[in-house]
Structures are given as C-alpha cells and as structure tokens.
C-alpha cells in the first residue's frame, strides 16, 4: 500500500513538475515570440534608413557640422575670378558675396542680374545655395553665372560654411535631425 501511495505521489509530483516546466517554457516562448519580430522590424528599418544615407550621403546639415570654414576658403578660390566676398567689396563678373547666406537673391544694388535669378526670388538658404552650387544652371535655368558646379557635397558644405562666416552676424546652422545622427552612427558602426 505504501509503495502504491508513494508511486501515486511521485507521479503527481512529476505531472505537476512537467506542467510547471511547461509553463516556464511557454512563458519564455511567448516572450521570445514578441520580442523577436520587433527587433527584426527595427533592424530592417535601421538597415533601410542606413541604406538611404549611404545612397544619398549625409544631409547638408550634418555635413556643415563636420567640415571647416578654412577648407571652404580654399574652395572659394574657384569663385574669386568673378566674386569678391569682403564687406563692401566691388562687384566683378559676379556680385559681391558678403553676407550671402540668408541674403535676398539678386539683391546687390547696381549689379546686372539675369532675369532668371531675379525671378527665382526668396532668400539664399543653406539648401538653396547647396542646390545652386551643385549645378547653377539646374537650379536657375538661364543664370548668367558661367560655372559648371561643385560635384562633391563636402566641397559645397565647406564653401557654404565659409560663406556663412562672411557676415557681421552669421546665420545659425541648420539643426541636424536626431534620426539622421542615429542612422549615421549605425552606418559608421557598420563600416568599422
Ligand atoms: C565665371 C564667373 C563666375 C564664377 C567662377 C562664379 N560665379 Fe557666382 N555668379 C556669377 C554671376 C555672373 C552671377 C549672377 C548670376 C545671375 O544674375 O544669374 C553670380 C551669382 C552668384 C550668386 C548669387 C548672388 C546673389 O546676389 O543672389 C552666388 C551665391 C554665387 N554666384 C556664388 C558663387 C560661388 C560660391 C562660386 C564659386 C564656387 C561662384 N559663384 C563662381 C559669376 C560667377
């Protein structure tokens, strides 16, 4: 009788044990089942954004944080044939560029601008300068500025940072979106 009672007890214990064990495994599995797809989704989103950054390169705002105005002064040598950039400097083939960042387009008095640039209107924002300097004739079809453009985004950022310094009160730099920074960190992490 005792042996039978013991056997029943043991069986009960084993059954309870298995049930509990099952519970533990089941719980872990549910957790894993929830956590895994989210991770995968985030990884996929990161990879997508990272691929986009790799394709397009860092944004102008991000580049402006990284480059130096001194390097931009060197790039500006390409512009000196036609532009002065000191305060009150004379117009040459092109208008004086003092205070150009944030300045109204085609606004130097006495300079004979093209109708195309006058018609473009608005202020020279960082983005507008970047587009114009990439390929002047694309941004302002019909412009008088006979300059092919600067293909490298970094050269343009350096130059724009230099142009920004040519002012009594330089305009604030554009904010870098946090997402971009995170994604760039991800890209850099990948590269390393
Ligand atoms: C071959 C001469 C020439 C060169 C080189 C040149 N530019 Fe110009 N630039 C001009 C002329 C001409 C205009 C006026 C364009 C118009 O009226 O359409 C102009 C206009 C501009 C404007 C608009 C000014 C305003 O008042 O709205 C900016 C900005 C500018 N140039 C920047 C540059 C920079 C930066 C470089 C060097 C990368 C450069 N340019 C090289 C001739 C030149």
Short mmCIF file of C-alpha atoms and ligand atoms in Angstrom, two decimals:
data_model
loop_
_atom_site.label_atom_id
_atom_site.label_comp_id
_atom_site.label_asym_id
_atom_site.label_seq_id
_atom_site.Cartn_x
_atom_site.Cartn_y
_atom_site.Cartn_z
CA UNK A 1 0.00 0.00 0.00
CA UNK A 2 2.77 2.35 0.96
CA UNK A 3 4.59 1.69 -2.29
CA UNK A 4 1.46 2.36 -4.29
CA UNK A 5 0.82 5.58 -2.35
CA UNK A 6 4.40 6.64 -2.96
CA UNK A 7 4.13 5.85 -6.66
CA UNK A 8 0.93 7.90 -6.95
CA UNK A 9 2.52 10.76 -5.07
CA UNK A 10 5.62 10.67 -7.24
CA UNK A 11 3.52 10.54 -10.40
CA UNK A 12 1.54 13.53 -9.17
CA UNK A 13 4.72 15.44 -8.42
CA UNK A 14 6.15 14.63 -11.83
CA UNK A 15 2.92 15.72 -13.55
CA UNK A 16 2.84 18.97 -11.58
CA UNK A 17 6.53 19.45 -12.30
CA UNK A 18 6.05 18.93 -16.02
CA UNK A 19 3.12 21.33 -16.02
CA UNK A 20 5.18 23.99 -14.31
CA UNK A 21 8.09 23.34 -16.57
CA UNK A 22 5.70 23.63 -19.48
CA UNK A 23 4.51 26.94 -18.08
CA UNK A 24 8.07 28.22 -17.82
CA UNK A 25 8.92 27.18 -21.35
CA UNK A 26 5.63 28.52 -22.63
CA UNK A 27 6.26 31.91 -20.96
CA UNK A 28 9.71 32.15 -22.39
CA UNK A 29 8.41 31.25 -25.77
CA UNK A 30 5.75 33.94 -25.69
CA UNK A 31 8.35 36.50 -24.70
CA UNK A 32 10.64 35.43 -27.46
CA UNK A 33 7.82 35.37 -29.94
CA UNK A 34 7.00 39.01 -29.08
CA UNK A 35 10.49 40.37 -28.81
CA UNK A 36 11.98 38.82 -31.91
CA UNK A 37 9.79 40.32 -34.66
CA UNK A 38 10.09 43.81 -33.10
CA UNK A 39 13.85 43.51 -33.13
CA UNK A 40 13.75 42.30 -36.70
CA UNK A 41 11.46 45.15 -37.72
CA UNK A 42 13.73 47.70 -36.09
CA UNK A 43 16.80 46.17 -37.65
CA UNK A 44 15.06 46.25 -41.01
CA UNK A 45 14.07 49.89 -40.53
CA UNK A 46 17.61 50.77 -39.48
CA UNK A 47 19.07 48.97 -42.44
CA UNK A 48 16.64 50.74 -44.74
CA UNK A 49 17.46 54.16 -43.34
CA UNK A 50 21.16 53.35 -43.33
CA UNK A 51 21.00 52.27 -46.96
CA UNK A 52 19.27 55.55 -47.76
CA UNK A 53 22.02 57.53 -46.05
CA UNK A 54 24.66 55.53 -47.86
CA UNK A 55 22.92 56.17 -51.14
CA UNK A 56 22.28 59.89 -50.67
CA UNK A 57 25.15 60.64 -48.34
CA UNK A 58 24.81 62.62 -45.13
CA UNK A 59 22.49 65.62 -45.17
CA UNK A 60 23.82 69.14 -45.69
CA UNK A 61 23.00 69.94 -42.05
CA UNK A 62 25.13 67.02 -40.88
CA UNK A 63 27.98 67.92 -43.23
CA UNK A 64 28.01 71.53 -42.06
CA UNK A 65 28.73 70.27 -38.54
CA UNK A 66 31.71 68.26 -39.75
CA UNK A 67 33.59 70.49 -42.18
CA UNK A 68 35.79 73.53 -41.62
CA UNK A 69 35.42 77.06 -42.96
CA UNK A 70 39.21 77.16 -43.58
CA UNK A 71 38.82 74.37 -46.12
CA UNK A 72 35.94 76.33 -47.61
CA UNK A 73 38.21 79.34 -48.09
CA UNK A 74 40.36 77.16 -50.34
CA UNK A 75 37.35 76.04 -52.35
CA UNK A 76 36.40 79.71 -52.72
CA UNK A 77 39.47 80.22 -54.92
CA UNK A 78 37.30 78.81 -57.71
CA UNK A 79 34.91 81.70 -57.27
CA UNK A 80 37.42 84.53 -56.92
CA UNK A 81 37.74 85.09 -60.65
CA UNK A 82 34.25 86.54 -60.56
CA UNK A 83 33.36 87.30 -56.93
CA UNK A 84 34.70 89.38 -54.06
CA UNK A 85 33.47 88.42 -50.62
CA UNK A 86 34.70 91.19 -48.32
CA UNK A 87 32.33 93.75 -46.84
CA UNK A 88 31.67 96.47 -49.38
CA UNK A 89 33.79 94.63 -51.98
CA UNK A 90 33.38 95.51 -55.63
CA UNK A 91 31.19 93.55 -57.99
CA UNK A 92 33.12 91.71 -60.66
CA UNK A 93 31.68 89.47 -63.30
CA UNK A 94 29.53 88.29 -60.40
CA UNK A 95 28.09 90.26 -57.47
CA UNK A 96 29.88 90.75 -54.13
CA UNK A 97 29.07 87.84 -51.81
CA UNK A 98 29.41 89.46 -48.35
CA UNK A 99 26.58 88.24 -46.12
CA UNK A 100 25.27 85.94 -48.88
CA UNK A 101 23.81 83.28 -46.53
CA UNK A 102 20.30 84.48 -45.73
CA UNK A 103 20.54 87.41 -48.16
CA UNK A 104 17.74 88.04 -50.66
CA UNK A 105 18.56 86.63 -54.07
CA UNK A 106 19.72 89.12 -56.70
CA UNK A 107 19.78 91.96 -54.18
CA UNK A 108 23.16 93.70 -54.70
CA UNK A 109 22.26 97.21 -55.89
CA UNK A 110 23.76 98.13 -59.21
CA UNK A 111 24.59 94.59 -60.31
CA UNK A 112 23.04 93.49 -63.59
CA UNK A 113 21.44 90.18 -62.64
CA UNK A 114 19.80 87.80 -65.09
CA UNK A 115 16.02 87.89 -65.22
CA UNK A 116 16.10 84.22 -64.23
CA UNK A 117 17.79 84.86 -60.88
CA UNK A 118 15.60 87.89 -60.17
CA UNK A 119 12.53 85.77 -60.88
CA UNK A 120 13.74 82.99 -58.57
CA UNK A 121 13.27 85.28 -55.55
CA UNK A 122 13.45 84.49 -51.82
CA UNK A 123 16.48 84.37 -49.56
CA UNK A 124 19.61 82.29 -50.11
CA UNK A 125 19.02 79.49 -47.62
CA UNK A 126 21.63 76.79 -46.97
CA UNK A 127 19.64 74.38 -49.13
CA UNK A 128 19.26 76.85 -51.99
CA UNK A 129 22.98 77.60 -52.01
CA UNK A 130 23.74 73.88 -51.98
CA UNK A 131 21.47 73.27 -54.97
CA UNK A 132 22.73 76.31 -56.86
CA UNK A 133 26.39 75.45 -56.31
CA UNK A 134 25.84 71.81 -57.37
CA UNK A 135 24.88 72.97 -60.85
CA UNK A 136 23.90 76.65 -61.20
CA UNK A 137 22.09 76.12 -64.48
CA UNK A 138 19.87 73.41 -63.00
CA UNK A 139 18.76 75.49 -60.03
CA UNK A 140 18.37 78.72 -62.02
CA UNK A 141 17.92 77.91 -65.71
CA UNK A 142 19.10 80.99 -67.59
CA UNK A 143 21.52 82.23 -64.91
CA UNK A 144 24.46 84.35 -66.04
CA UNK A 145 26.80 82.52 -63.70
CA UNK A 146 29.06 80.58 -66.04
CA UNK A 147 30.26 77.99 -63.54
CA UNK A 148 29.85 74.24 -64.00
CA UNK A 149 29.26 73.50 -60.32
CA UNK A 150 30.81 71.56 -57.47
CA UNK A 151 30.01 67.87 -57.62
CA UNK A 152 31.26 66.92 -54.17
CA UNK A 153 28.78 67.55 -51.36
CA UNK A 154 31.67 68.02 -48.94
CA UNK A 155 33.25 70.78 -51.05
CA UNK A 156 29.92 72.59 -51.17
CA UNK A 157 29.42 72.24 -47.42
CA UNK A 158 32.91 73.61 -46.75
CA UNK A 159 32.31 76.51 -49.11
CA UNK A 160 28.89 77.28 -47.65
CA UNK A 161 30.32 77.23 -44.12
CA UNK A 162 32.99 79.69 -45.28
CA UNK A 163 30.41 81.93 -46.97
CA UNK A 164 28.38 81.88 -43.75
CA UNK A 165 31.37 83.28 -41.84
CA UNK A 166 31.44 86.30 -44.17
CA UNK A 167 28.90 88.26 -42.18
CA UNK A 168 28.70 90.56 -39.19
CA UNK A 169 26.15 88.14 -37.70
CA UNK A 170 26.39 84.68 -39.28
CA UNK A 171 23.12 82.80 -39.58
CA UNK A 172 22.57 79.83 -37.24
CA UNK A 173 23.43 76.43 -38.65
CA UNK A 174 20.54 74.16 -39.63
CA UNK A 175 19.60 71.59 -36.99
CA UNK A 176 20.65 68.01 -37.58
CA UNK A 177 17.73 65.64 -37.12
CA UNK A 178 18.32 63.12 -34.36
CA UNK A 179 17.19 60.29 -36.58
CA UNK A 180 19.92 61.18 -39.06
CA UNK A 181 22.56 61.12 -36.35
CA UNK A 182 21.41 57.76 -35.07
CA UNK A 183 21.38 56.34 -38.56
CA UNK A 184 24.79 57.78 -39.31
CA UNK A 185 26.13 56.18 -36.16
CA UNK A 186 24.64 52.92 -37.39
CA UNK A 187 26.31 53.37 -40.77
CA UNK A 188 29.64 54.21 -39.16
CA UNK A 189 29.27 51.18 -36.92
CA UNK A 190 28.75 49.04 -40.00
CA UNK A 191 31.78 50.48 -41.74
CA UNK A 192 34.11 49.91 -38.82
C1 LIG B 1 32.67 82.89 -64.33
C2 LIG B 1 32.28 83.78 -63.28
C3 LIG B 1 31.70 83.17 -62.02
C4 LIG B 1 32.24 82.20 -61.22
C5 LIG B 1 33.54 81.41 -61.44
C6 LIG B 1 31.37 82.06 -60.10
N1 LIG B 1 30.31 82.91 -60.22
FE1 LIG B 1 28.79 83.14 -58.89
N2 LIG B 1 27.89 84.48 -60.11
C7 LIG B 1 28.40 84.90 -61.33
C8 LIG B 1 27.42 85.74 -61.98
C9 LIG B 1 27.56 86.40 -63.33
C10 LIG B 1 26.30 85.79 -61.11
C11 LIG B 1 24.97 86.48 -61.36
C12 LIG B 1 24.04 85.37 -61.85
C13 LIG B 1 22.73 85.84 -62.43
O1 LIG B 1 22.44 87.03 -62.40
O2 LIG B 1 22.04 84.95 -62.95
C14 LIG B 1 26.65 85.00 -59.95
C15 LIG B 1 25.81 84.83 -58.85
C16 LIG B 1 26.14 84.13 -57.73
C17 LIG B 1 25.33 84.04 -56.55
C18 LIG B 1 24.01 84.73 -56.33
C19 LIG B 1 24.28 86.10 -55.76
C20 LIG B 1 23.07 86.96 -55.45
O3 LIG B 1 23.30 88.13 -55.13
O4 LIG B 1 21.94 86.46 -55.50
C21 LIG B 1 26.01 83.27 -55.68
C22 LIG B 1 25.55 82.85 -54.29
C23 LIG B 1 27.23 82.88 -56.30
N3 LIG B 1 27.30 83.40 -57.54
C24 LIG B 1 28.18 82.09 -55.70
C25 LIG B 1 29.34 81.63 -56.36
C26 LIG B 1 30.29 80.75 -55.76
C27 LIG B 1 30.24 80.26 -54.33
C28 LIG B 1 31.23 80.46 -56.71
C29 LIG B 1 32.41 79.52 -56.60
C30 LIG B 1 32.11 78.13 -56.39
C31 LIG B 1 30.86 81.19 -57.89
N4 LIG B 1 29.71 81.88 -57.64
C32 LIG B 1 31.57 81.18 -59.05
C33 LIG B 1 29.61 84.58 -61.85
C34 LIG B 1 30.47 83.60 -61.36
#
